Short mmCIF file of C-alpha atoms and ligand atoms in Angstrom, two decimals:
data_model
loop_
_atom_site.label_atom_id
_atom_site.label_comp_id
_atom_site.label_asym_id
_atom_site.label_seq_id
_atom_site.Cartn_x
_atom_site.Cartn_y
_atom_site.Cartn_z
CA MET T 1 -7.91 -19.82 12.40
CA ASN T 2 -4.29 -20.84 12.76
CA ARG T 3 -1.96 -18.36 11.06
CA VAL T 4 1.68 -19.40 10.76
CA TYR T 5 4.77 -17.19 10.76
CA ASN T 6 5.54 -17.14 7.06
CA PHE T 7 9.10 -16.07 6.25
CA SER T 8 8.62 -16.27 2.48
CA ALA T 9 10.54 -13.73 0.38
CA GLY T 10 7.45 -13.11 -1.74
CA PRO T 11 4.58 -13.37 -2.14
CA ALA T 12 4.86 -12.73 1.55
CA MET T 13 2.78 -12.37 4.70
CA LEU T 14 0.10 -9.71 4.85
CA PRO T 15 -1.15 -8.22 8.12
CA THR T 16 -3.87 -10.47 9.56
CA THR T 17 -6.16 -7.48 10.17
CA VAL T 18 -5.92 -6.63 6.46
CA ILE T 19 -6.81 -10.20 5.48
CA GLU T 20 -9.74 -10.12 7.88
CA ARG T 21 -11.02 -6.80 6.60
CA ALA T 22 -10.80 -8.05 3.01
CA GLN T 23 -12.67 -11.18 4.09
CA ALA T 24 -15.44 -9.14 5.72
CA GLU T 25 -15.76 -6.87 2.68
CA MET T 26 -15.43 -9.60 0.09
CA PRO T 27 -19.03 -10.49 -0.84
CA ASP T 28 -20.42 -6.95 -0.53
CA TRP T 29 -18.05 -4.03 -0.63
CA ASN T 30 -19.48 -1.01 1.17
CA GLY T 31 -23.10 -1.80 0.24
CA SER T 32 -22.35 -2.17 -3.47
CA GLY T 33 -23.70 -5.71 -3.51
CA MET T 34 -20.53 -7.03 -5.14
CA SER T 35 -16.94 -7.81 -4.36
CA VAL T 36 -14.18 -5.46 -5.46
CA MET T 37 -13.01 -8.06 -7.97
CA GLU T 38 -16.38 -7.95 -9.73
CA MET T 39 -16.46 -4.17 -10.20
CA SER T 40 -15.83 -2.17 -13.33
CA HIS T 41 -12.54 -0.35 -12.97
CA ARG T 42 -14.26 2.72 -14.41
CA GLY T 43 -17.23 2.69 -12.02
CA SER T 44 -17.49 5.21 -9.19
CA GLU T 45 -16.94 2.57 -6.49
CA PHE T 46 -13.62 1.37 -7.83
CA MET T 47 -12.56 4.92 -8.68
CA SER T 48 -13.00 5.81 -5.01
CA ILE T 49 -10.95 2.75 -3.96
CA ALA T 50 -8.19 3.68 -6.42
CA GLU T 51 -8.09 7.31 -5.35
CA HIS T 52 -8.08 6.36 -1.69
CA ALA T 53 -5.09 4.05 -2.19
CA GLU T 54 -3.10 6.72 -4.01
CA ALA T 55 -3.92 9.38 -1.41
CA ALA T 56 -2.92 7.04 1.43
CA LEU T 57 0.37 6.13 -0.25
CA ARG T 58 1.13 9.80 -0.92
CA GLU T 59 0.51 10.56 2.71
CA ILE T 60 2.60 7.76 4.25
CA MET T 61 5.52 8.19 1.81
CA GLU T 62 5.19 12.00 1.80
CA ILE T 63 5.30 12.02 -2.00
CA PRO T 64 5.74 15.57 -3.36
CA SER T 65 3.08 16.90 -5.75
CA ASN T 66 5.48 16.94 -8.73
CA TYR T 67 5.59 13.14 -8.68
CA ARG T 68 3.06 10.84 -10.34
CA VAL T 69 2.03 7.56 -8.72
CA LEU T 70 1.21 4.74 -11.15
CA PHE T 71 -0.43 1.39 -10.34
CA LEU T 72 0.93 -0.93 -13.02
CA GLN T 73 1.29 -4.60 -13.91
CA GLY T 74 4.14 -6.82 -15.01
CA GLY T 75 6.15 -6.83 -11.79
CA ALA T 76 9.46 -5.18 -11.11
CA THR T 77 10.87 -7.31 -13.92
CA THR T 78 8.88 -5.38 -16.51
CA GLN T 79 10.38 -2.15 -15.17
CA PHE T 80 13.87 -3.50 -15.89
CA ALA T 81 12.95 -2.78 -19.55
CA ALA T 82 10.47 0.06 -19.07
CA VAL T 83 12.97 2.19 -17.13
CA PRO T 84 15.48 2.54 -20.01
CA MET T 85 12.67 2.88 -22.55
CA ASN T 86 11.20 5.82 -20.68
CA LEU T 87 14.25 7.45 -19.15
CA LEU T 88 16.97 7.41 -21.81
CA ARG T 89 15.52 10.67 -23.22
CA GLY T 90 17.91 10.88 -26.14
CA LYS T 91 20.94 9.66 -24.18
CA ASP T 92 22.64 6.39 -24.96
CA SER T 93 23.99 5.16 -21.64
CA ALA T 94 22.92 4.60 -18.05
CA ASP T 95 24.85 3.90 -14.84
CA TYR T 96 24.05 0.84 -12.72
CA LEU T 97 25.20 0.06 -9.18
CA LEU T 98 25.41 -3.71 -9.08
CA THR T 99 25.11 -5.24 -5.59
CA GLY T 100 23.15 -8.45 -6.15
CA MET T 101 21.15 -10.83 -8.28
CA TRP T 102 18.19 -8.54 -8.95
CA GLY T 103 20.45 -5.74 -10.06
CA LYS T 104 22.15 -8.20 -12.39
CA LYS T 105 18.82 -8.92 -14.07
CA ALA T 106 18.11 -5.20 -14.37
CA VAL T 107 21.52 -4.70 -15.98
CA ALA T 108 20.98 -7.52 -18.47
CA GLU T 109 17.62 -6.14 -19.56
CA ALA T 110 18.83 -2.52 -19.81
CA GLY T 111 21.68 -3.75 -22.01
CA ARG T 112 19.12 -4.43 -24.72
CA TYR T 113 18.29 -0.72 -24.96
CA CYS T 114 21.41 1.20 -24.05
CA GLU T 115 25.01 1.08 -23.06
CA VAL T 116 25.24 0.03 -19.42
CA ASN T 117 28.06 1.42 -17.31
CA LEU T 118 28.64 -0.60 -14.15
CA ALA T 119 29.53 2.34 -11.94
CA ALA T 120 29.89 -0.03 -8.97
CA ASP T 121 30.06 -3.80 -8.95
CA SER T 122 30.44 -6.12 -5.96
CA SER T 123 30.12 -9.38 -7.92
CA ALA T 124 33.82 -10.14 -7.23
CA GLN T 125 32.97 -9.96 -3.50
CA ASN T 126 30.12 -12.39 -4.09
CA PHE T 127 27.66 -9.53 -3.46
CA MET T 128 28.41 -9.43 0.27
CA GLU T 129 28.97 -5.68 0.45
CA ILE T 130 28.31 -2.31 -1.13
CA PRO T 131 31.41 -0.79 -2.76
CA ALA T 132 32.49 2.54 -1.20
CA PRO T 133 31.07 5.53 -3.13
CA ASP T 134 34.51 7.08 -3.66
CA ALA T 135 35.37 4.04 -5.82
CA TRP T 136 32.29 4.42 -8.05
CA SER T 137 32.67 5.56 -11.65
CA LEU T 138 29.55 7.65 -12.16
CA ASP T 139 29.13 9.33 -15.53
CA ALA T 140 27.77 12.88 -15.30
CA ASP T 141 26.22 12.38 -18.75
CA ALA T 142 24.37 9.14 -17.92
CA ALA T 143 20.61 9.16 -18.50
CA TYR T 144 20.07 7.87 -14.96
CA VAL T 145 21.66 5.84 -12.15
CA HIS T 146 19.88 2.61 -11.24
CA TYR T 147 20.34 0.69 -8.00
CA THR T 148 18.64 -1.90 -5.81
CA PRO T 149 18.32 -0.47 -2.28
CA ASN T 150 17.63 -3.94 -0.91
CA GLU T 151 18.91 -7.06 -2.63
CA THR T 152 16.35 -9.66 -1.62
CA ILE T 153 18.44 -12.76 -2.30
CA GLY T 154 21.81 -11.71 -0.85
CA GLY T 155 20.29 -9.67 1.99
CA VAL T 156 22.34 -6.55 1.20
CA GLU T 157 20.74 -3.17 1.90
CA PHE T 158 21.74 0.46 1.43
CA HIS T 159 21.07 2.31 4.69
CA TRP T 160 21.72 5.61 2.91
CA ILE T 161 20.80 7.19 -0.42
CA PRO T 162 23.46 7.46 -3.16
CA ASP T 163 24.32 11.00 -4.22
CA THR T 164 24.10 11.19 -8.01
CA GLY T 165 24.05 14.97 -8.42
CA ASP T 166 21.75 16.04 -11.24
CA VAL T 167 21.52 12.56 -12.75
CA PRO T 168 18.13 11.03 -11.86
CA LEU T 169 18.34 8.20 -9.34
CA VAL T 170 16.19 5.13 -10.08
CA ALA T 171 15.47 2.55 -7.36
CA ASP T 172 14.07 -0.96 -7.50
CA MET T 173 12.50 -0.86 -4.03
CA SER T 174 10.56 -4.12 -4.40
CA SER T 175 11.69 -5.60 -1.09
CA THR T 176 12.15 -2.47 1.02
CA ILE T 177 9.42 0.00 0.07
CA LEU T 178 7.38 1.12 3.11
CA SER T 179 9.90 -0.41 5.52
CA ARG T 180 11.24 3.01 6.60
CA PRO T 181 10.82 6.70 5.72
CA VAL T 182 12.25 7.65 2.34
CA SER T 183 13.14 11.05 0.87
CA VAL T 184 11.20 10.67 -2.37
CA GLU T 185 12.55 14.01 -3.65
CA ARG T 186 16.01 12.42 -3.92
CA TYR T 187 14.69 10.05 -6.62
CA GLY T 188 13.72 10.24 -10.26
CA VAL T 189 11.87 6.92 -10.20
CA ILE T 190 10.96 4.45 -7.46
CA TYR T 191 9.38 1.17 -8.50
CA ALA T 192 8.34 -1.95 -6.61
CA GLY T 193 6.54 -5.21 -7.21
CA ALA T 194 3.78 -5.35 -4.60
CA GLN T 195 4.13 -8.89 -3.32
CA LYS T 196 6.70 -8.21 -0.59
CA ASN T 197 5.64 -5.17 1.39
CA VAL T 198 2.59 -3.76 -0.38
CA GLY T 199 -0.03 -6.40 -1.15
CA PRO T 200 -0.82 -9.34 -3.41
CA ALA T 201 1.19 -10.09 -6.55
CA GLY T 202 0.02 -8.56 -9.81
CA LEU T 203 0.50 -4.91 -8.89
CA THR T 204 3.63 -2.82 -9.50
CA LEU T 205 3.98 0.61 -7.90
CA LEU T 206 5.81 3.34 -9.77
CA VAL T 207 6.55 6.80 -8.39
CA VAL T 208 8.04 9.04 -11.07
CA ARG T 209 9.08 12.69 -11.14
CA GLU T 210 6.85 14.51 -13.60
CA ASP T 211 9.60 16.12 -15.69
CA LEU T 212 11.05 12.69 -16.55
CA ILE T 213 7.82 11.61 -18.26
CA GLY T 214 7.04 12.13 -21.92
CA ASP T 215 10.17 11.26 -23.87
CA ALA T 216 9.98 7.46 -24.21
CA ILE T 217 11.88 5.85 -27.09
CA ALA T 218 9.79 5.36 -30.22
CA ASP T 219 9.43 1.58 -29.96
CA THR T 220 8.12 1.63 -26.39
CA PRO T 221 5.01 -0.53 -26.14
CA THR T 222 2.09 1.76 -25.33
CA ILE T 223 1.33 -0.12 -22.12
CA LEU T 224 4.86 0.57 -20.82
CA ASN T 225 4.83 4.27 -21.64
CA TYR T 226 4.78 6.27 -18.40
CA GLN T 227 3.14 9.24 -20.17
CA VAL T 228 0.25 7.10 -21.41
CA GLN T 229 -0.20 5.52 -17.98
CA ALA T 230 -0.03 8.87 -16.20
CA ASP T 231 -2.52 10.47 -18.61
CA SER T 232 -4.98 7.62 -18.10
CA ALA T 233 -4.57 7.45 -14.29
CA SER T 234 -3.11 3.92 -14.67
CA MET T 235 -6.25 2.80 -16.51
CA PHE T 236 -5.02 2.60 -20.09
CA ASN T 237 -6.23 -0.99 -19.86
CA THR T 238 -7.82 -2.97 -17.04
CA PRO T 239 -5.61 -2.54 -13.99
CA PRO T 240 -5.12 -5.26 -11.31
CA THR T 241 -8.14 -3.99 -9.41
CA TYR T 242 -8.18 -6.39 -6.48
CA SER T 243 -4.45 -6.02 -5.77
CA TRP T 244 -4.88 -2.24 -5.95
CA TYR T 245 -7.68 -2.42 -3.38
CA MET T 246 -5.62 -4.68 -1.11
CA ALA T 247 -2.67 -2.31 -1.37
CA GLY T 248 -4.96 0.46 -0.15
CA LEU T 249 -5.86 -1.63 2.90
CA VAL T 250 -2.16 -2.21 3.59
CA PHE T 251 -1.46 1.54 3.29
CA ASP T 252 -4.25 2.17 5.85
CA TRP T 253 -2.66 -0.43 8.12
CA VAL T 254 0.78 1.21 7.84
CA ARG T 255 -0.80 4.54 8.77
CA GLU T 256 -2.54 2.95 11.78
CA GLN T 257 0.80 1.52 12.95
CA GLY T 258 2.19 5.07 13.08
CA GLY T 259 3.49 5.39 9.52
CA LEU T 260 6.95 4.69 8.14
CA ARG T 261 8.83 5.99 11.17
CA ALA T 262 7.05 3.44 13.35
CA MET T 263 7.59 0.70 10.74
CA ALA T 264 11.33 1.48 10.69
CA GLU T 265 11.59 1.28 14.46
CA VAL T 266 10.01 -2.15 14.60
CA ASN T 267 11.85 -3.39 11.51
CA LYS T 268 15.22 -2.39 12.89
CA ARG T 269 14.45 -4.05 16.21
CA LYS T 270 13.36 -7.26 14.46
CA ALA T 271 16.51 -7.35 12.31
CA ASP T 272 18.81 -6.53 15.26
CA LYS T 273 17.37 -9.42 17.28
CA LEU T 274 17.89 -11.90 14.47
CA TYR T 275 21.44 -10.78 13.56
CA GLU T 276 22.37 -10.77 17.23
CA ALA T 277 21.19 -14.37 17.58
CA ILE T 278 23.22 -15.32 14.49
CA ASP T 279 26.36 -13.45 15.55
CA GLU T 280 26.43 -14.72 19.12
CA SER T 281 26.45 -18.33 17.92
CA ASP T 282 29.21 -20.32 16.24
CA PHE T 283 26.56 -22.48 14.61
CA TYR T 284 24.71 -19.88 12.51
CA SER T 285 26.34 -17.37 10.26
CA ASN T 286 25.48 -14.50 7.92
CA PRO T 287 28.16 -13.50 5.41
CA VAL T 288 27.09 -9.90 4.69
CA ARG T 289 29.29 -7.01 5.83
CA PRO T 290 27.53 -5.71 8.96
CA ASP T 291 26.92 -2.15 7.71
CA CYS T 292 25.11 -3.50 4.61
CA ARG T 293 22.91 -6.08 6.27
CA SER T 294 19.28 -6.03 5.22
CA TRP T 295 16.43 -5.27 7.61
CA MET T 296 14.09 -7.26 5.38
CA ASN T 297 15.87 -10.42 4.20
CA VAL T 298 18.25 -12.28 6.49
CA PRO T 299 20.13 -15.17 4.87
CA PHE T 300 21.97 -17.50 7.21
CA THR T 301 23.68 -20.87 7.22
CA VAL T 302 23.04 -23.65 9.73
CA GLY T 303 26.21 -25.41 10.88
CA ASP T 304 27.99 -27.09 7.97
CA GLY T 305 24.74 -27.33 6.00
CA SER T 306 24.29 -31.05 6.53
CA ARG T 307 21.27 -30.57 8.81
CA ASP T 308 19.39 -28.03 6.66
CA ASP T 309 16.54 -30.43 5.97
CA VAL T 310 16.21 -31.31 9.65
CA PHE T 311 16.19 -27.58 10.52
CA LEU T 312 13.48 -26.85 7.95
CA ALA T 313 11.28 -29.76 9.00
CA ALA T 314 11.53 -28.83 12.68
CA ALA T 315 10.83 -25.16 11.88
CA ASN T 316 7.73 -26.14 9.89
CA GLU T 317 6.59 -28.21 12.84
CA ALA T 318 6.96 -25.11 15.05
CA GLY T 319 4.84 -22.96 12.68
CA LEU T 320 7.84 -21.16 11.16
CA LEU T 321 7.45 -21.53 7.42
CA ALA T 322 9.33 -20.86 4.18
CA LEU T 323 12.80 -20.45 5.68
CA LYS T 324 14.58 -22.27 2.86
CA GLY T 325 17.15 -20.01 1.22
CA HIS T 326 17.08 -18.97 -2.43
CA ARG T 327 18.17 -21.79 -4.74
CA LEU T 328 21.14 -19.71 -5.92
CA VAL T 329 22.67 -19.30 -2.46
CA GLY T 330 21.31 -22.23 -0.40
CA GLY T 331 21.10 -22.21 3.38
CA MET T 332 18.24 -20.34 5.01
CA ARG T 333 16.62 -16.97 4.50
CA ALA T 334 14.21 -15.28 6.88
CA SER T 335 12.25 -12.55 5.15
CA ILE T 336 10.91 -10.27 7.84
CA TYR T 337 8.87 -7.65 6.00
CA ASN T 338 6.50 -5.16 7.64
CA ALA T 339 3.75 -7.74 8.16
CA MET T 340 5.99 -10.17 10.08
CA PRO T 341 5.13 -9.47 13.72
CA GLU T 342 7.97 -9.02 16.18
CA GLU T 343 6.65 -12.13 17.96
CA GLY T 344 7.40 -14.08 14.78
CA VAL T 345 11.05 -13.06 14.96
CA ASP T 346 11.13 -13.83 18.70
CA ALA T 347 9.73 -17.28 17.96
CA LEU T 348 12.35 -17.86 15.26
CA VAL T 349 15.19 -16.77 17.55
CA ASP T 350 13.93 -19.07 20.34
CA PHE T 351 13.64 -21.91 17.87
CA MET T 352 17.17 -21.34 16.54
CA ARG T 353 18.68 -21.35 20.04
CA GLU T 354 16.86 -24.54 20.90
CA PHE T 355 17.91 -26.19 17.63
CA GLU T 356 21.53 -25.25 18.21
CA LYS T 357 21.41 -26.72 21.68
CA ASN T 358 20.23 -30.04 20.30
CA ASN T 359 22.26 -30.10 17.08
CA GLY T 360 25.19 -27.72 17.47
C1 PLP E 401 11.11 -9.83 -6.07
C2 PLP E 401 12.00 -8.82 -6.70
C3 PLP E 401 11.97 -8.56 -8.08
C4 PLP E 401 11.08 -9.33 -9.02
O1 PLP E 401 9.80 -8.85 -8.93
P1 PLP E 401 8.65 -9.36 -9.91
O2 PLP E 401 7.50 -8.56 -9.42
O3 PLP E 401 8.51 -10.83 -9.70
O4 PLP E 401 9.05 -9.03 -11.29
C5 PLP E 401 12.78 -7.57 -8.58
N1 PLP E 401 13.61 -6.87 -7.78
C6 PLP E 401 13.68 -7.10 -6.44
C7 PLP E 401 14.61 -6.29 -5.61
C8 PLP E 401 12.88 -8.08 -5.88
O5 PLP E 401 12.94 -8.31 -4.55
#
């Protein structure tokens, strides 16, 4: 086996031990004589897998008992619509903090269901920073405040939780969930597509405070109604069973690593090493304001950009894959989620220094 260091933004690396355990359990899960993907989602075997995953997630995220955990489909993108449908609760506007491209998509979708107030907007700064909270225009009567704690494309991350008073805070945590401890009780809703830090694509996690459920707008498709999903334990229809099982293995792995505190320690160290390598060179650069730099996604430019293809080819050769930046911003992007080992970041930093020596 020859596993590469895969810096893809998503679907992303999974821990090798998780892949190996899934491989070992694939043909015959726990003496059932079948693989998890062949099981009825209503059978006792899969029910135990589903319950185990939820219990493990509740434990590592310390999710209070007045929150429901849903295992859904449709990706974070589906939640861009489902959030207003479920959370407007008779109100007609919602606040959005806009700090990047994913937030922009959430805003566009919400605009189909309600009035969107851009309470903060860093588009004029090219999404390189988070506007200071004292300049935000939050509306005390908004149905909720939505933000993107980590903008995956721009590499901009909140290292603190916005204070929205009594207005429920909604977070698209797709690219930062499980990367550090989080005070779930500060949130109304947390949602995340699984394919970055949780497991294979196809699964969407949703953590929602119980009192916010049950007042979806009349035209909400049944499948998107949080009440229906909560009442059916996320089995209103066939859930993404294999991704759910894999997520459970990843939750076990996070717990074995020492939980979210341990993940945060390693993640911060990985990010610090990479930003330090970028900052100490005149060849590489990262445009994000230092206090908003992401621990998970590190975009950077290589010289004047003319040797990007050479950089990528040489990186591939060295077993460092998927470093090409998002098509909207160009350059490079190293996504260094939980499953990227610290050695992978060390190898990237060594490679970058060597490349600069020969090309800088
Ligand atoms: C990847 C990503 C999305 C899109 O997720 P899908 O599951 O593909 O819909 C949305 N928001 C953020 C912050 C992301 O990183």
